[in-house]
mmCIF file of C-alpha atoms in Angstrom:
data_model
loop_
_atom_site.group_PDB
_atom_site.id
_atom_site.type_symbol
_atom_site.label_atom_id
_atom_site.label_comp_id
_atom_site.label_asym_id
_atom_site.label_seq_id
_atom_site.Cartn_x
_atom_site.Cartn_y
_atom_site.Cartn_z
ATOM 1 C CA UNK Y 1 -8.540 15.572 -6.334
ATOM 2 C CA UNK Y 2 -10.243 15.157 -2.805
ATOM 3 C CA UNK Y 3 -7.489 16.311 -0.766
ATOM 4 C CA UNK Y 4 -8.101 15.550 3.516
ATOM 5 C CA UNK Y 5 -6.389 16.365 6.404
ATOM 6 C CA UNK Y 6 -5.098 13.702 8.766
ATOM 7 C CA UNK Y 7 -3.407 12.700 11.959
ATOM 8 C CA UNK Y 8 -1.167 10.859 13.221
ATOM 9 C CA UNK Y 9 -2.666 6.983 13.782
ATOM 10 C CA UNK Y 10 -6.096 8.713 11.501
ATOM 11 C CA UNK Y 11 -7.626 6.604 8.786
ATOM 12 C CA UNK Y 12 -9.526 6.785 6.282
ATOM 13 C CA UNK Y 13 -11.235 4.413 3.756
ATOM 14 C CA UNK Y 14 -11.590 4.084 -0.047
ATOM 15 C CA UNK Y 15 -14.559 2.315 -0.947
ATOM 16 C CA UNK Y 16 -15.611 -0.575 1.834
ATOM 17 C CA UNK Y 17 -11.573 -2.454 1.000
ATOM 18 C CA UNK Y 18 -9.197 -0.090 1.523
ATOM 19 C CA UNK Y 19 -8.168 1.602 4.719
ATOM 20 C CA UNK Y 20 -5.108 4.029 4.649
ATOM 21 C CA UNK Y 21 -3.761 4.584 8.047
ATOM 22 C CA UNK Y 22 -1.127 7.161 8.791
ATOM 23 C CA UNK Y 23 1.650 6.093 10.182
ATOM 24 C CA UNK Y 24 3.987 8.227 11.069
ATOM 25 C CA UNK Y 25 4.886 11.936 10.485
ATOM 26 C CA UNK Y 26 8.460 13.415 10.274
ATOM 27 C CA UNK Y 27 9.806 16.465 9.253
ATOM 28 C CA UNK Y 28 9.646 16.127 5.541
ATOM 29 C CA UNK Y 29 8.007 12.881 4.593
ATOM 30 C CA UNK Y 30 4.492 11.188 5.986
ATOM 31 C CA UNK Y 31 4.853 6.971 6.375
ATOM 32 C CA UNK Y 32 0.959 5.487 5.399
ATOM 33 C CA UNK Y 33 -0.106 2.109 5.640
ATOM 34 C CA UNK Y 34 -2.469 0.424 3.481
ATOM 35 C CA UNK Y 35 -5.102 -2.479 3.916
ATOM 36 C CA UNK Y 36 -6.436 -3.829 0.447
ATOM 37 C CA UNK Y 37 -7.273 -7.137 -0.703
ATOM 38 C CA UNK Y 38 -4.887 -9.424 -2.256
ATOM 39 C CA UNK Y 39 -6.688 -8.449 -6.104
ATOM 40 C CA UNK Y 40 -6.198 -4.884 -5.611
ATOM 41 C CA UNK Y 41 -2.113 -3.716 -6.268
ATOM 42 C CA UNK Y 42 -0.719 -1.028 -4.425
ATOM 43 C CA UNK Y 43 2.346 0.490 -5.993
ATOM 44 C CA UNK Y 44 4.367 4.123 -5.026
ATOM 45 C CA UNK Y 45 3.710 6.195 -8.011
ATOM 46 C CA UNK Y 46 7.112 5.977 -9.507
ATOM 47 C CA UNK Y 47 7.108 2.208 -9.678
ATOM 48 C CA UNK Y 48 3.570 2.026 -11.122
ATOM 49 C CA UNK Y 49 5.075 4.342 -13.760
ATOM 50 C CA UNK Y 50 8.064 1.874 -14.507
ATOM 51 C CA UNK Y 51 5.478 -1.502 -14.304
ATOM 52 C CA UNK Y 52 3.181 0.713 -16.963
ATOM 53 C CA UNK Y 53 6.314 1.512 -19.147
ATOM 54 C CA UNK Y 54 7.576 -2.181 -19.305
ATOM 55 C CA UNK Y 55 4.276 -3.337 -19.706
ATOM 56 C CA UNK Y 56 3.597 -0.978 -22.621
ATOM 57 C CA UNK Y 57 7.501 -1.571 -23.969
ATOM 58 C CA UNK Y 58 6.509 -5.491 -23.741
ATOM 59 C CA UNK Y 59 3.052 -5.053 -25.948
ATOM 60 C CA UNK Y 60 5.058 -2.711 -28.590
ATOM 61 C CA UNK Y 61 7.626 -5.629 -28.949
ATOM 62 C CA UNK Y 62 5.780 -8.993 -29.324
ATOM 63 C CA UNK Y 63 3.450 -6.543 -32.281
ATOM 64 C CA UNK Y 64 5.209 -7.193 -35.959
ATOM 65 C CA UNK Y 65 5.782 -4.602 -38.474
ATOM 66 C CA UNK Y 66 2.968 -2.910 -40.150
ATOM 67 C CA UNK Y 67 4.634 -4.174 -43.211
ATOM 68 C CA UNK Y 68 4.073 -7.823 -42.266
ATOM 69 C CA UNK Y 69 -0.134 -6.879 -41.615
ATOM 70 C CA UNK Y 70 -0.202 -5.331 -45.051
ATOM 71 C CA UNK Y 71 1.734 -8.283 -46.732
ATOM 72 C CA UNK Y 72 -0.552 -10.775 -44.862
ATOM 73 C CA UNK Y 73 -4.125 -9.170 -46.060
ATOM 74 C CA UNK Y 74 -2.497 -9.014 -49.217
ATOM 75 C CA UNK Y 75 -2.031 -12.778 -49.134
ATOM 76 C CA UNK Y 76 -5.120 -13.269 -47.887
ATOM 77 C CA UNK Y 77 -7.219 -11.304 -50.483
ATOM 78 C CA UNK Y 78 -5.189 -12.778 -54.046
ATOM 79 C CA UNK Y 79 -6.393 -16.713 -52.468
ATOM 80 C CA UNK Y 80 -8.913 -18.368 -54.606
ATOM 81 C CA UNK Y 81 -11.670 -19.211 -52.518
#
């Protein structure tokens, strides 16, 4: 983890796209803004988790049972060709 120092109204880039400004500084919490282009999403690290969760709940649900794989090669193999 590259880990920098920055003040107040300081940048600094990622790649050529994305600039991170800082924004403001307060006792206990630092505000950033971010410039990236439209293709590139830019989520706080707790709501990336939750996308990534639903997303992965989402792909686990639409998959059927093992059971219904097996019974279909099964199928599949016992057809006269």
């Amino acid at each position: 983890m590259l880990v920098l120092s920055r003040k107040k109204d300081e940048k600094l880039m990622i790649g050529n796209e994305i600039e991170v400004q800082i924004v403001k500084i307060s006792k206990d919490s630092v505000r950033i803004g971010i410039k990236a282009p439209n293709n590139v999403s830019v989520h706080r690290y707790e709501v990336y988790e939750s996308i990534r969760e639903a997303n992965l709940a989402a792909t686990k649900s639409q998959l059927p049972p093992k059971k219904a794989f097996k019974s279909l090669l099964t199928t599949l193999a016992q057809k006269p060709k």
